Amino acid sequence: MKKILKMALFLGVTSLYAQQGGMWIPSLLEGMNAKEMKTLGMKMSVADIYNVNKSSLKDAAPHFNGGCSSEIISDKGLLLTNHHCGYGQIQAHSSLQNDYLTHGFWAKNLSEELPNKNLKVTFIVRIDDVTKQVLAGTQQITDETQKAKLIEQNIAQAIKTAPKEAWQENSVKAFYDGNQYILFVTETFKDVRLVGAPPSSIGKFGSDTDNWVWPRHTGDFSLFRVYADKNNRPAEYSKDNVPYKPKHFFPISIKGVKEGDFVMVFGYPGTTQEYLPSVAVEQIVNTINPARIGIRDVALKVQDGFMRKDNSIKIKYASKYARTANYWKKWIGETKGLKKSDAVSLKKQQEIKFQQNIEKANKQAEYGNLLPEFNQLYKEFEPYNLAYNLYSELMYRTVDFLSNGVRILQMQQVLDKKGEQAFADRKKNMLSVFESVFKDNVKQVDKEVFEKIIVFYAEQMPKNLLVASLQNFDAKQLADKLYANSFLTSYEGIEKVLALSPAEFKEQLKNDIGVQFAAQLMDMNDTKVYPNYTRISTQIHALQRTYMKAILEFSKPSDRIFPDANSTLRVTYGKVAGFSPADGVDYAATTTLDGVMEKYVPGDYEFDVPQKLRELYAKKDYGRYGQNGKMPLCFISTCHTTGGNSGSPAIDANGNLIGINFDRVWEGTMSDIHYDPKLCRNIMMDMRYFLFIVDKYAGAGYLLNEMKIVK
Ligand code: ARG
Ligand code: ASP
C-alpha cells in the first residue's frame, strides 16, 4: 500500500491538482510560485512576467475601463478584449443603418476607427509594497474608526510621495483584508478607438442559455486601438494622436493547445472571498443565495413569459433580462458547487486545525475568541443581511416602478439637503436616466413582476423588518391601485412632476400613492436595516482582518495563501484540463466549430449562425488556423479566475497568446468562495478562432499584418 502511494506521488498522480488555484501578485512570484510554474511546464522566468527595469508581459496587459481585462497584440497599440466588455461601445456606435451589434464592424484603416467617450485603459508601470508605511503607528490604536483614519492618512501620504512621472498616477490597495498594502504606479490612456467586432451571432453566440456553460462556442472578442500623443504618453482624444507604441505586445501562437498544457491567465479579477469562516459560507448557501436567486427567479419568469409571446417586448427586455440572469445563474451554480465540494465541512475541519494552531503557538489571548465571535456576529448579521439583499433586489434591480420611486425620493433629498439650485442642476441628468428606463419598459410587464415579486418579498423578509402595509395584503389589489394612480408609471408623468416648482413637487410626492409606498420601504431600510447592516459589517471586517493575520502567521508557503481578488493585476496558472462534473459526465477540454453547427437554430436570437460562417464551415476553409480538418473554438483550464478576468490574455509556457478568457463553467462558479480543482474551470476562446474570424470571416486580414503570429 505504502509502495503504491509512494509510486503515485512519484508519478505526480496525487498532486495532479496540488499546485493550482490562487491569484497571485505578479511582482511577488519568486520562490514558491516560480517553482510551481516550472513544474507545470512554464519555460519563461518570472522576471519575464513582471520586471520594472525592462519590458515584460505586464506592459501588454492593461485594465480595460476599470472592469475588464485586455491585452496588446501589436506594436501599434492594437488591443484585444471580450465582445461583452466592448459591448457598450459597439452599441453606442450602432444605429438602424449601421447596426454593428447585429452585423459586426471592421475599420479598414486608422481613419475609420471609432473614438469612444469615457473609455480608458490603464497600464501598470510599477508595483511596490508599502505595508510598513501604511500601518505605521496603527498597532497601538484599538479604536477601529481611529485606526482607519490614520491608515487613510498614511495612504494619502504614500500616494503623494511615491516617485512617478507627471502623466502617471499612484494608488494604494489593501491586500489580505488590510494586512498588506501595495502601491501601483499606472498610466491611463483615454483615447481608445473601436477597430473591430464580430456580429453578436458570433461574439455572443449562445447568449444566456450558454452563459456560464461548458461546452461553449462563443467568439467573445472585440478589437480596439490605444492612441497616445506624439511623445507616446496618455492624452485626451485628439485627431492628432497616434497609435500607442507599447513596451511589449503578445505574439499570437497558432501551435494549438491540448490537455495538460501549461496555461497562465493574466488579468484583473474583481472580488473573491476565499477565507470566510464556515458560518459565513453556511449563511450564503442556506439564506442569502436562495433569497436572491428566488427573487430574481420571479422577475425572470414573468419577463420570459412576455418575451416569448411578443417580439417587441423581447427586444426591450433582452438586455435587462441578460443582466439579471447573469448572476442569478451564477448563484445557482455557486450554491450547488459549494454543496457538492463540501465547502462548509472542509472549512470546519480547517477551523479545528486553526484552533489547535492557536494553542500550539500559545496565542489564545490574541486569536482564541475569533471563531466564537464570528459565530456570534454572523448570527446577529443574518436578518439584516437577508433584509438588505431582498431590499436591494426589489428596489434597485427588478421593478422599474420602485426604482423610479427611489430616484424621485433621492431628488427630494437633494432639494431638502442641498437646495433648489442643486435640485435644478440634477434634473436634466435625472430626466435622461428616466428616458433610458422607459425606453426598455413595458408597464404591463413591470406591473406583473411587481405583483408576483412583492409576495415573495413579504414572505421572505424577517417580519420585524417588514413594513406594516405588507404584513397582510392582497397583491393584485395593491398592484392595480399603484399602477393605476401613480405618476411613476410613465416618462410623461415623471417629467411633469419634475417640472413643478419645488413646493409643488414636494406636495405632489406627498399625494402620490406610489411614491409613498416606495418611501415606506425606503424608510424601513434606512432606519432599521441599513444602519445595523453596516455596523455589523464593519465589526466583521475588523475580525476578518485579524483572522487573516492569524492564518498568515500559521501558514507556510506551501499552504498557498493568496490574497483575495481586489481588481488588481494577478497571475493565475494551471493546465488545460477537461473535468467531470457529475457521475457519468466527462467533459473534453476543447471545442470546435462543429459544435456551433450542432447548436445552430435558424433565426433564433441566441443560436443563429451567419451565412458566411456556415459557408466556411461547409467548405472547411480554415486555412492555417484549422487542425485535423476542424476549426478549434474554446478551451478550459484550471486557472482560478473571477468577474473582471474577462478579456484576460491566456498565455502559453513561452509567453505567447493562446486564448482570451471570458467565462467559467457553471459547476465551478463557487471558486469565488471555495476553489475546487476538480470542478473549477475557466473558459477561453482559442486565438486560432480569433484569427480565423478576422481573416476568413470578416476579410480583415490586413489587421494580421501588424500582429506577430508564431508557431
Ligand atoms: N458570465 C460571463 C461573466 O460574468 C459573461 C457575461 C456576459 N454574457 C451574458 N450572456 N450575460 O460575466
Ligand atoms: N464573465 C466574467 C467577466 O465578465 C468572468 C467570470 O466571472 O469568470 O469578467
XYZ file of C-alpha atoms and ligand atoms in Angstrom, residues 68 82-85 203-213 216 218 220 318-319 321-327 329-330 606 642-646 662-664 669, ligand 1:
52
model
C -12.464 44.039 -17.656
C -14.143 40.440 -24.961
C -17.206 41.274 -27.040
C -19.177 41.567 -23.795
C -16.562 44.024 -22.461
C -19.422 37.308 -30.301
C -22.433 36.434 -28.137
C -23.296 33.061 -29.665
C -25.385 31.051 -27.199
C -26.258 34.185 -25.208
C -27.971 33.458 -21.867
C -28.648 29.787 -22.490
C -24.930 29.096 -22.900
C -23.742 31.719 -20.403
C -21.615 30.032 -17.656
C -21.838 26.790 -19.590
C -19.039 26.541 -25.172
C -18.721 31.780 -28.259
C -16.339 36.532 -27.393
C -33.292 41.395 -23.740
C -30.513 43.369 -22.122
C -33.048 40.065 -18.750
C -29.423 39.174 -19.542
C -28.154 41.395 -16.740
C -30.493 39.854 -14.174
C -29.905 36.339 -15.447
C -26.088 36.513 -15.351
C -25.681 36.472 -11.571
C -27.409 31.708 -12.924
C -24.043 32.166 -11.239
C -29.345 33.009 -29.357
C -13.451 35.604 -11.463
C -15.552 38.534 -12.710
C -13.125 41.125 -14.086
C -10.907 38.464 -15.631
C -12.986 38.722 -18.783
C -14.298 35.133 -20.921
C -16.196 32.899 -18.503
C -16.179 29.962 -16.090
C -18.654 29.180 -10.055
N -20.808 35.057 -17.436
C -19.840 35.939 -18.035
C -19.289 36.923 -16.987
O -19.823 37.157 -15.956
C -20.316 36.608 -19.275
C -21.439 37.581 -19.093
C -21.928 38.212 -20.364
N -22.840 37.358 -21.107
C -24.191 37.239 -20.869
N -24.897 36.391 -21.583
N -24.829 37.934 -19.964
O -19.504 37.976 -16.711
